[in-house]
Structure formats: C-alpha cells, structure tokens
C-alpha cells in the first residue's frame, strides 16, 4: 500500500486559487482510480474529485467547473487545481485511491492539507 502525502494547502481569500499535490511513496500506475476527499468541521468526509488511470474525471456538483483533478503517473503524483475558491471550500483535503465502483477510499488516510478560504 502506497503512502500518500498531501501538500499545497493554505489560507486564501474568496475567489483565489490553490494547487494541491499528493505524492505517493511508490508507483500509482496500477491504481485504477484516485481522488481528492475533503472534510469540513462537523461534516462527513466527502469525495470531491476523481480520476481514473485512463484520465476519466468526475466531480462533485459543488466543485464542478472550479476544480480540476489530474495525475502524473511518471511522478507518482496527484493534483487538484482549485480556482474561484469559496468559504464553503474550507476543509482538510485528503487524497486516496478509490474502491470502484463505490466512492469509498481504498487505502489509509494521510495527514491531509488544510485549506482555509476567507470571505
């Protein structure tokens, strides 16, 4: 099981952008689907974006058109470009493999990266 380390979070004003990265300790080439989850205070963790190893992407309605997920199999890294950020995007963001066809995570959780959007 690969170890995943998230980075790139921070404090940004509403309307700003951030790019999150998720570095894997080994190859992600064989991982069929990977995704970004987030957990806001007092809420359940939710899947916001996913990508397959063929490049097919899917997004939660709340982030569609604003977030873009990508993966670089050569660098063993998953990315999440977040634009037009809103205060409701404030959460800890985690990456993980996805146990398809569900949206359940396939591995252990990393430490996550905090994203805070001020109004």
PDB file of C-alpha atoms in Angstrom:
ATOM      1  CA  UNK A   1       0.000   0.000   0.000  1.00  0.00           C
ATOM      2  CA  UNK A   2       1.418   3.328  -1.038  1.00  0.00           C
ATOM      3  CA  UNK A   3       1.929   6.109   1.467  1.00  0.00           C
ATOM      4  CA  UNK A   4       0.313   9.345   0.348  1.00  0.00           C
ATOM      5  CA  UNK A   5       1.454  12.803   1.444  1.00  0.00           C
ATOM      6  CA  UNK A   6      -0.695  15.833   0.710  1.00  0.00           C
ATOM      7  CA  UNK A   7       0.617  19.388   0.420  1.00  0.00           C
ATOM      8  CA  UNK A   8      -0.221  22.786  -1.008  1.00  0.00           C
ATOM      9  CA  UNK A   9      -2.960  23.939   1.314  1.00  0.00           C
ATOM     10  CA  UNK A  10      -3.087  27.336   2.934  1.00  0.00           C
ATOM     11  CA  UNK A  11      -5.102  30.444   3.629  1.00  0.00           C
ATOM     12  CA  UNK A  12      -6.580  32.211   0.623  1.00  0.00           C
ATOM     13  CA  UNK A  13      -9.214  34.862   0.045  1.00  0.00           C
ATOM     14  CA  UNK A  14     -12.526  34.074  -1.579  1.00  0.00           C
ATOM     15  CA  UNK A  15     -12.053  33.912  -5.336  1.00  0.00           C
ATOM     16  CA  UNK A  16      -8.436  32.824  -5.035  1.00  0.00           C
ATOM     17  CA  UNK A  17      -6.682  29.679  -6.206  1.00  0.00           C
ATOM     18  CA  UNK A  18      -4.610  26.874  -4.743  1.00  0.00           C
ATOM     19  CA  UNK A  19      -2.974  23.793  -6.182  1.00  0.00           C
ATOM     20  CA  UNK A  20      -2.827  20.712  -4.022  1.00  0.00           C
ATOM     21  CA  UNK A  21      -0.366  17.880  -4.555  1.00  0.00           C
ATOM     22  CA  UNK A  22      -0.411  14.295  -3.360  1.00  0.00           C
ATOM     23  CA  UNK A  23       2.888  12.462  -3.572  1.00  0.00           C
ATOM     24  CA  UNK A  24       2.865   8.679  -3.414  1.00  0.00           C
ATOM     25  CA  UNK A  25       5.739   6.652  -1.994  1.00  0.00           C
ATOM     26  CA  UNK A  26       5.571   4.259  -4.929  1.00  0.00           C
ATOM     27  CA  UNK A  27       4.070   3.832  -8.357  1.00  0.00           C
ATOM     28  CA  UNK A  28       0.461   4.882  -8.878  1.00  0.00           C
ATOM     29  CA  UNK A  29       0.354   3.490 -12.398  1.00  0.00           C
ATOM     30  CA  UNK A  30      -1.599   0.421 -11.342  1.00  0.00           C
ATOM     31  CA  UNK A  31      -4.102   2.352  -9.234  1.00  0.00           C
ATOM     32  CA  UNK A  32      -7.246   2.428 -11.351  1.00  0.00           C
ATOM     33  CA  UNK A  33      -8.891   5.396  -9.665  1.00  0.00           C
ATOM     34  CA  UNK A  34      -7.660   8.101  -7.316  1.00  0.00           C
ATOM     35  CA  UNK A  35      -9.424  11.019  -5.781  1.00  0.00           C
ATOM     36  CA  UNK A  36      -9.471  14.013  -3.514  1.00  0.00           C
ATOM     37  CA  UNK A  37     -11.692  13.968  -0.458  1.00  0.00           C
ATOM     38  CA  UNK A  38     -12.373  16.776   1.973  1.00  0.00           C
ATOM     39  CA  UNK A  39     -13.708  17.063   5.482  1.00  0.00           C
ATOM     40  CA  UNK A  40     -15.098  20.309   6.829  1.00  0.00           C
ATOM     41  CA  UNK A  41     -15.566  20.867  10.565  1.00  0.00           C
ATOM     42  CA  UNK A  42     -18.594  18.973  11.808  1.00  0.00           C
ATOM     43  CA  UNK A  43     -19.201  17.292   8.459  1.00  0.00           C
ATOM     44  CA  UNK A  44     -18.503  13.903   6.976  1.00  0.00           C
ATOM     45  CA  UNK A  45     -15.621  13.352   4.648  1.00  0.00           C
ATOM     46  CA  UNK A  46     -16.737  13.612   1.016  1.00  0.00           C
ATOM     47  CA  UNK A  47     -15.251  12.752  -2.357  1.00  0.00           C
ATOM     48  CA  UNK A  48     -14.949  15.907  -4.457  1.00  0.00           C
ATOM     49  CA  UNK A  49     -12.953  14.776  -7.489  1.00  0.00           C
ATOM     50  CA  UNK A  50     -11.748  11.527  -9.010  1.00  0.00           C
ATOM     51  CA  UNK A  51      -9.645  10.418 -11.942  1.00  0.00           C
ATOM     52  CA  UNK A  52      -9.013   7.031 -13.487  1.00  0.00           C
ATOM     53  CA  UNK A  53      -5.731   5.844 -14.939  1.00  0.00           C
ATOM     54  CA  UNK A  54      -7.254   6.407 -18.383  1.00  0.00           C
ATOM     55  CA  UNK A  55      -7.842  10.065 -17.493  1.00  0.00           C
ATOM     56  CA  UNK A  56     -11.590   9.995 -16.987  1.00  0.00           C
ATOM     57  CA  UNK A  57     -12.605  12.555 -14.358  1.00  0.00           C
ATOM     58  CA  UNK A  58     -15.622  13.128 -12.202  1.00  0.00           C
ATOM     59  CA  UNK A  59     -16.526  15.963  -9.830  1.00  0.00           C
ATOM     60  CA  UNK A  60     -18.970  16.704  -7.080  1.00  0.00           C
ATOM     61  CA  UNK A  61     -21.556  19.265  -8.159  1.00  0.00           C
ATOM     62  CA  UNK A  62     -20.256  21.707  -5.563  1.00  0.00           C
ATOM     63  CA  UNK A  63     -16.839  21.971  -7.261  1.00  0.00           C
ATOM     64  CA  UNK A  64     -17.674  21.294 -10.893  1.00  0.00           C
ATOM     65  CA  UNK A  65     -16.255  23.974 -13.161  1.00  0.00           C
ATOM     66  CA  UNK A  66     -13.922  25.295 -10.454  1.00  0.00           C
ATOM     67  CA  UNK A  67     -11.679  22.331  -9.555  1.00  0.00           C
ATOM     68  CA  UNK A  68      -9.537  20.252 -11.888  1.00  0.00           C
ATOM     69  CA  UNK A  69      -8.012  16.930 -10.923  1.00  0.00           C
ATOM     70  CA  UNK A  70      -5.008  15.492 -12.724  1.00  0.00           C
ATOM     71  CA  UNK A  71      -2.420  12.803 -12.215  1.00  0.00           C
ATOM     72  CA  UNK A  72       1.170  12.386 -13.330  1.00  0.00           C
ATOM     73  CA  UNK A  73       1.913   8.677 -13.251  1.00  0.00           C
ATOM     74  CA  UNK A  74       5.580   9.283 -14.079  1.00  0.00           C
ATOM     75  CA  UNK A  75       5.939  11.451 -10.956  1.00  0.00           C
ATOM     76  CA  UNK A  76       3.577   9.338  -8.861  1.00  0.00           C
ATOM     77  CA  UNK A  77       1.651  12.482  -8.013  1.00  0.00           C
ATOM     78  CA  UNK A  78      -1.991  13.507  -7.950  1.00  0.00           C
ATOM     79  CA  UNK A  79      -3.014  17.169  -8.222  1.00  0.00           C
ATOM     80  CA  UNK A  80      -6.048  19.288  -7.534  1.00  0.00           C
ATOM     81  CA  UNK A  81      -6.203  22.747  -9.062  1.00  0.00           C
ATOM     82  CA  UNK A  82      -8.766  24.796  -7.170  1.00  0.00           C
ATOM     83  CA  UNK A  83      -9.997  28.077  -8.647  1.00  0.00           C
ATOM     84  CA  UNK A  84     -12.711  30.522  -7.612  1.00  0.00           C
ATOM     85  CA  UNK A  85     -12.470  29.291  -4.057  1.00  0.00           C
ATOM     86  CA  UNK A  86     -15.349  29.932  -1.676  1.00  0.00           C
ATOM     87  CA  UNK A  87     -15.532  29.964   2.108  1.00  0.00           C
ATOM     88  CA  UNK A  88     -17.511  26.715   1.946  1.00  0.00           C
ATOM     89  CA  UNK A  89     -14.466  25.025   0.388  1.00  0.00           C
ATOM     90  CA  UNK A  90     -12.709  25.368   3.740  1.00  0.00           C
ATOM     91  CA  UNK A  91     -11.758  21.854   4.850  1.00  0.00           C
ATOM     92  CA  UNK A  92      -8.920  19.411   5.293  1.00  0.00           C
ATOM     93  CA  UNK A  93      -8.212  17.830   1.915  1.00  0.00           C
ATOM     94  CA  UNK A  94      -7.025  14.238   1.561  1.00  0.00           C
ATOM     95  CA  UNK A  95      -6.066  12.083  -1.375  1.00  0.00           C
ATOM     96  CA  UNK A  96      -6.614   8.362  -1.628  1.00  0.00           C
ATOM     97  CA  UNK A  97      -7.214   5.566  -4.040  1.00  0.00           C
ATOM     98  CA  UNK A  98     -10.863   4.808  -4.697  1.00  0.00           C
ATOM     99  CA  UNK A  99     -12.507   1.445  -4.346  1.00  0.00           C
ATOM    100  CA  UNK A 100     -14.522   1.477  -7.541  1.00  0.00           C
ATOM    101  CA  UNK A 101     -17.402   1.267  -8.325  1.00  0.00           C
ATOM    102  CA  UNK A 102     -18.031   2.863  -4.920  1.00  0.00           C
ATOM    103  CA  UNK A 103     -16.641   6.191  -3.748  1.00  0.00           C
ATOM    104  CA  UNK A 104     -15.066   4.545  -0.732  1.00  0.00           C
ATOM    105  CA  UNK A 105     -11.358   5.043  -0.082  1.00  0.00           C
ATOM    106  CA  UNK A 106      -9.080   2.160  -0.915  1.00  0.00           C
ATOM    107  CA  UNK A 107      -6.187   2.879   1.434  1.00  0.00           C
ATOM    108  CA  UNK A 108      -5.147   4.547   4.650  1.00  0.00           C
ATOM    109  CA  UNK A 109      -5.512   8.263   5.171  1.00  0.00           C
ATOM    110  CA  UNK A 110      -2.575  10.647   5.206  1.00  0.00           C
ATOM    111  CA  UNK A 111      -2.352  13.744   7.343  1.00  0.00           C
ATOM    112  CA  UNK A 112      -4.241  15.873   4.819  1.00  0.00           C
ATOM    113  CA  UNK A 113      -3.663  19.510   3.983  1.00  0.00           C
ATOM    114  CA  UNK A 114      -5.719  22.363   5.405  1.00  0.00           C
ATOM    115  CA  UNK A 115      -7.445  24.764   3.025  1.00  0.00           C
ATOM    116  CA  UNK A 116      -8.975  27.876   4.551  1.00  0.00           C
ATOM    117  CA  UNK A 117     -10.895  30.355   2.418  1.00  0.00           C
ATOM    118  CA  UNK A 118     -11.691  33.707   3.980  1.00  0.00           C
ATOM    119  CA  UNK A 119     -14.640  35.808   2.881  1.00  0.00           C
TER     120      UNK A 119
END
